[in-house]
Tab-separated table of C-alpha atoms in Angstrom:
chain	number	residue	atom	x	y	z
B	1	UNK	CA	120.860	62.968	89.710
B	2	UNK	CA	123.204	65.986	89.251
B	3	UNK	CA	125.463	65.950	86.362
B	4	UNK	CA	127.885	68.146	85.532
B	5	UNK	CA	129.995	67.862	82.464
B	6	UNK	CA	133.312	69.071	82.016
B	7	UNK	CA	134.359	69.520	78.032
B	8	UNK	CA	137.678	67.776	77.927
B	9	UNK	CA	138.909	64.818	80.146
B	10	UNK	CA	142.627	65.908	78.951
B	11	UNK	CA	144.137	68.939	76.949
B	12	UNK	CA	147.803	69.579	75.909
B	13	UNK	CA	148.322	73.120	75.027
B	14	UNK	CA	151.539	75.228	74.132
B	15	UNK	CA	152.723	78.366	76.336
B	16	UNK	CA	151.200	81.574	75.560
B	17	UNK	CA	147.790	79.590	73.585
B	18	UNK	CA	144.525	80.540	74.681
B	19	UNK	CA	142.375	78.003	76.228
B	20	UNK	CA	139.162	77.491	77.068
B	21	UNK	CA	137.937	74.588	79.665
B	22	UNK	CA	133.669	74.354	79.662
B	23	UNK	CA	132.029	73.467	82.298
B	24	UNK	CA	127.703	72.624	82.083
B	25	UNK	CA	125.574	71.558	84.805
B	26	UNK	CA	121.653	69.968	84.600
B	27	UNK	CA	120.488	71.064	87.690
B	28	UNK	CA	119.918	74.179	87.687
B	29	UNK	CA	122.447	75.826	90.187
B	30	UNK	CA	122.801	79.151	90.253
B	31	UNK	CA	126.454	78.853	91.935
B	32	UNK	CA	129.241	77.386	89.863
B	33	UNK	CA	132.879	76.981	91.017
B	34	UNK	CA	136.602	76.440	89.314
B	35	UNK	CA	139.361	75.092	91.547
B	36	UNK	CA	142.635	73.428	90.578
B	37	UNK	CA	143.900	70.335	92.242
B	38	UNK	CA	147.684	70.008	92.739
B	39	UNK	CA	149.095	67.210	94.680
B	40	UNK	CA	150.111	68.374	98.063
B	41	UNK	CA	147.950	71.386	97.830
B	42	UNK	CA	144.735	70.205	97.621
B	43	UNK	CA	141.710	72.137	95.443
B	44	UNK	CA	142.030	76.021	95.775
B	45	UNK	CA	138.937	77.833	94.097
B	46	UNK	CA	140.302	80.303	91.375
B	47	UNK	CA	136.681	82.146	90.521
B	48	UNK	CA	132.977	81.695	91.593
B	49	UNK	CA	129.821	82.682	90.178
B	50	UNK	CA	126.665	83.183	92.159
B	51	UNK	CA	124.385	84.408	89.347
B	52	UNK	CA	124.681	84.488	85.572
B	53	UNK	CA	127.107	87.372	84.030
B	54	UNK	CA	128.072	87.303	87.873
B	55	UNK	CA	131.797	86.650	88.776
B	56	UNK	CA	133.907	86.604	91.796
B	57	UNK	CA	137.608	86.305	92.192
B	58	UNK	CA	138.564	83.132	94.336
B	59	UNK	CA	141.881	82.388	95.926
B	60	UNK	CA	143.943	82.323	92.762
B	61	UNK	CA	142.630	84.175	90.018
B	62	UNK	CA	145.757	85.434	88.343
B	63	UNK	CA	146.230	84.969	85.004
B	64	UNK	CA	142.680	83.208	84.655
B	65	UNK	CA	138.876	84.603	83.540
B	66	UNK	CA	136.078	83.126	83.384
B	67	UNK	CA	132.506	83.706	81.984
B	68	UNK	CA	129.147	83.128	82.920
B	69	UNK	CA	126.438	83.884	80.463
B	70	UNK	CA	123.798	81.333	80.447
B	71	UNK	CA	122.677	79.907	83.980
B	72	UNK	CA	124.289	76.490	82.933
B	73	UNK	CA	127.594	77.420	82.102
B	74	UNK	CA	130.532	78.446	83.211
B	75	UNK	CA	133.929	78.531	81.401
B	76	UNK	CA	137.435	78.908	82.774
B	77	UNK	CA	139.774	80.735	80.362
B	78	UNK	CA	143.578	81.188	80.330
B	79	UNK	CA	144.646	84.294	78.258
B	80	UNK	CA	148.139	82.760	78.281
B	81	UNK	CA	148.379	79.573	79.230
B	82	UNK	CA	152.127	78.677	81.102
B	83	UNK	CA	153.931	75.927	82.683
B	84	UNK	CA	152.626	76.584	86.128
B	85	UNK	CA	149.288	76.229	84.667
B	86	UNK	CA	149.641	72.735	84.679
B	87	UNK	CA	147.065	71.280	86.638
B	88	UNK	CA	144.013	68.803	86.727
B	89	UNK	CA	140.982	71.417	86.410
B	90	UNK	CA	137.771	70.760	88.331
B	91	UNK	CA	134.099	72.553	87.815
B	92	UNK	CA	131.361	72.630	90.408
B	93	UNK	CA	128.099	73.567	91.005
B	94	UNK	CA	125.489	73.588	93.974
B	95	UNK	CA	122.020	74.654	94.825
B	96	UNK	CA	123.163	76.775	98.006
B	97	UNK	CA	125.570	79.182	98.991
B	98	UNK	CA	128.660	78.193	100.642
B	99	UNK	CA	128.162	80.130	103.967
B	100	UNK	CA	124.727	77.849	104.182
B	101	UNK	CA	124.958	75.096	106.697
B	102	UNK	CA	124.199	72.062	104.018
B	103	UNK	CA	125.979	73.052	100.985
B	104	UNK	CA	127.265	70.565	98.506
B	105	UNK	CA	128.852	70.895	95.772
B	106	UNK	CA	128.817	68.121	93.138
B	107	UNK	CA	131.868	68.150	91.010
B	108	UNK	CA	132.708	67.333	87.548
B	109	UNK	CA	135.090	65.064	86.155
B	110	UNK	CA	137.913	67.203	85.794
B	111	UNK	CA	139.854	68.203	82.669
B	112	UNK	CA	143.629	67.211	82.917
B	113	UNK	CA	145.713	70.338	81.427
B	114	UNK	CA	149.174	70.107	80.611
B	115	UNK	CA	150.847	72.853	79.490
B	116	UNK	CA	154.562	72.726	76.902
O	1	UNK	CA	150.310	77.432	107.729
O	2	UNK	CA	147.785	75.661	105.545
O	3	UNK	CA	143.899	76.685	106.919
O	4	UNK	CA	143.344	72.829	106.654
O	5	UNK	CA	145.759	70.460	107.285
O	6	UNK	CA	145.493	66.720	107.158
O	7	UNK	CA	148.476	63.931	107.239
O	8	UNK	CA	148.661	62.925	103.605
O	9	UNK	CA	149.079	58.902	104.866
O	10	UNK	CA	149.321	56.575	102.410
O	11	UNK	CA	147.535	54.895	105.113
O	12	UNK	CA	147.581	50.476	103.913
O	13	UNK	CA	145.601	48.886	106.208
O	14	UNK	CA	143.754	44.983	105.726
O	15	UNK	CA	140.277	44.290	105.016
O	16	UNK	CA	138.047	45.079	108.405
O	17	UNK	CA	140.588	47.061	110.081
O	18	UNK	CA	139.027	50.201	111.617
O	19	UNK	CA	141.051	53.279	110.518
O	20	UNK	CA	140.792	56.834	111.232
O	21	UNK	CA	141.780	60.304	110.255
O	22	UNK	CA	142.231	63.559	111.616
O	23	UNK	CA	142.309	66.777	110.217
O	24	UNK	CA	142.774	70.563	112.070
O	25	UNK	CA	141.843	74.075	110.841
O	26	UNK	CA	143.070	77.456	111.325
O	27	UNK	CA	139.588	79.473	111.602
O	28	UNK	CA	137.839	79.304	114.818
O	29	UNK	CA	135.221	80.971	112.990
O	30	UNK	CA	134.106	77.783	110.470
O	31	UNK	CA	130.804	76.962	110.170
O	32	UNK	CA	130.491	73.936	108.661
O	33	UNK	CA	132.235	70.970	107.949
O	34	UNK	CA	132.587	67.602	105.596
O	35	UNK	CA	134.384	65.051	104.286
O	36	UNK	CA	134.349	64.364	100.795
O	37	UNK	CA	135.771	61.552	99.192
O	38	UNK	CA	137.709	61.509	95.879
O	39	UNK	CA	138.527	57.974	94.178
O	40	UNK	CA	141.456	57.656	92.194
O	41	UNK	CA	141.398	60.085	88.750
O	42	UNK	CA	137.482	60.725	89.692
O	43	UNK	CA	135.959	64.082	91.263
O	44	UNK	CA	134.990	64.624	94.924
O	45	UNK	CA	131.729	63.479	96.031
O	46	UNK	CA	130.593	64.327	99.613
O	47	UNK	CA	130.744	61.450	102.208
O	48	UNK	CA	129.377	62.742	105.185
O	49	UNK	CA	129.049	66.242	106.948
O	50	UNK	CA	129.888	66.275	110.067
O	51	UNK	CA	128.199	67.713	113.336
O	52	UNK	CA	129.663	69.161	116.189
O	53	UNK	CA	127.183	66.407	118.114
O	54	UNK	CA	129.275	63.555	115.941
O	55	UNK	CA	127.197	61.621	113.649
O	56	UNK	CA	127.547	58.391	112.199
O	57	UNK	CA	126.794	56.918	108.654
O	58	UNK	CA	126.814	53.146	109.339
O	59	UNK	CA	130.561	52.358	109.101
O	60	UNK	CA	131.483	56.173	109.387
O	61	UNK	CA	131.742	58.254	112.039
O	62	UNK	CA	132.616	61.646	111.851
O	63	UNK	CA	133.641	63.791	114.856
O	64	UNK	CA	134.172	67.601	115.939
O	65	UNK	CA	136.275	69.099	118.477
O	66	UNK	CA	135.370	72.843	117.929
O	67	UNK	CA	138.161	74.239	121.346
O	68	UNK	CA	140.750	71.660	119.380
O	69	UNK	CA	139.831	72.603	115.862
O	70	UNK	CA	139.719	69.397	114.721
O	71	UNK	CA	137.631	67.242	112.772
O	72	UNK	CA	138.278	62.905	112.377
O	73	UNK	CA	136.356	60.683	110.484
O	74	UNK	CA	136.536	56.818	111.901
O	75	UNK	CA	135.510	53.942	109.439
O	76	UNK	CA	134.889	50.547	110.721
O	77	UNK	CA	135.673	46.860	109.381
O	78	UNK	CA	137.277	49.003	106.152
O	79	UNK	CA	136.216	47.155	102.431
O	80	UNK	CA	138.501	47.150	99.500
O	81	UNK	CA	135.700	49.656	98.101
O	82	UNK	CA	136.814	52.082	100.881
O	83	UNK	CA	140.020	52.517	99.083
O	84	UNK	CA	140.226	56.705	98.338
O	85	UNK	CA	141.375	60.011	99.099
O	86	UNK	CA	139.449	61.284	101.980
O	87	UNK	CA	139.183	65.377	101.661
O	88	UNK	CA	138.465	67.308	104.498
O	89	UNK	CA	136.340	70.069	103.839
O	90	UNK	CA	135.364	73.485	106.282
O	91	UNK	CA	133.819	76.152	105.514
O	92	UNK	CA	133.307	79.493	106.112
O	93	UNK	CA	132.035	81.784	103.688
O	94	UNK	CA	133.661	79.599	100.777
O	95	UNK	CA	134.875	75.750	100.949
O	96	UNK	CA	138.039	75.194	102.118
O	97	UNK	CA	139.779	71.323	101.503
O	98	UNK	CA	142.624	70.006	102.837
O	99	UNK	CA	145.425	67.832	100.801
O	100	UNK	CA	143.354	64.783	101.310
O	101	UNK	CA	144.431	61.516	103.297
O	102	UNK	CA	145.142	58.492	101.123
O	103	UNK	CA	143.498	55.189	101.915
O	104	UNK	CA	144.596	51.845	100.800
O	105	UNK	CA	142.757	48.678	102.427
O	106	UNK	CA	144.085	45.798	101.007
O	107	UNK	CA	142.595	41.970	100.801
């Protein structure tokens, strides 16, 4: 059964802190995802990783970085965090590659972030 | 315009009702395609893909009209348990999800 772990369920952080969201998976994926949900929007991928110290830009990467540097992880940091930051955060991971006609991806729990 | 759009409901319909959904996409070019279904404050966890042939999951039925661009997913005699957000999914090189369709069946 795939698990993968997020580090925080919720997190309040000030503008302009630096924060960290962790992300772990026990399958042994080599891909890993971030997205953030927002109602109305739906989940837009911010970075991907494909391989460890791999890392792609998604959709929305502004003002977000992320790391890779053990196959099982992969964290999500905010330099600075901000208002519009706001946003329920979700990892995933998956054996194949998007473009590959059975991909999955099994998700995490998400980690609510509100930002002051 | 959003590359996957889906009416956001709330749909409310009673126990064994048979509801469905549809949801359209801007790439002709998708390859694949799913719904995924995300409880309330929980993650997404994949339903069903779906086949341009149709396929059906016992009470599910998912559909593709590829010259339409749509995709609808059709659930039968609807339980209480089937209460969720339904996400559809398509995908290209990357996953794209709608807003997700909200589902309330109620006793």
């Amino acid at each position: 059964d795939v698990k993968v772990t997020q580090s925080s369920r919720y997190l309040v952080k000030r503008t302009g802190e630096k924060v960290f969201l962790e992300c772990v998976q026990d399958m042994d994926h080599e891909n890993m995802f971030w997205y953030r949900q927002d109602p109305g929007l739906g989940l837009r991928l911010i970075y991907f990783s494909y391989d460890v110290k791999m890392k792609e830009k998604g959709d929305i990467p502004e003002g977000y970085s992320v790391s890779r540097e053990k196959k099982e992880r992969f964290s999500l940091i905010l330099e600075s965090a901000s208002t519009n930051q706001t946003s329920m955060y979700l990892c995933a991971s998956s054996l194949d590659r998007p473009y590959q006609a059975h991909h999955e991806q099994f998700f995490g729990p998400g980690t609510r972030l509100t930002v002051l | 315009r959003k590359e996957v759009e889906q009416d956001p409901g709330p749909f409310n319909v009673p126990e064994g009702a048979t509801v469905a959904f549809n949801c359209t996409y801007s790439n002709s070019a998708s390859q694949s395609f799913f719904w995924y279904r995300q409880d309330c404050r929980k993650e997404p966890k994949l339903l069903m893909s779906v086949y341009s042939s149709g396929n059906e999951d016992g009470r599910f039925t998912a559909q593709l009209n590829r010259a339409s661009q749509y995709i609808s997913l059709l659930i039968r005699d609807s339980k209480l348990s089937d209460s969720a957000t339904y996400l559809c999914v398509v995908n290209l090189n990357d996953m794209r999800f709608g807003a997700g369709t909200r589902l309330t069946v109620k006793p």
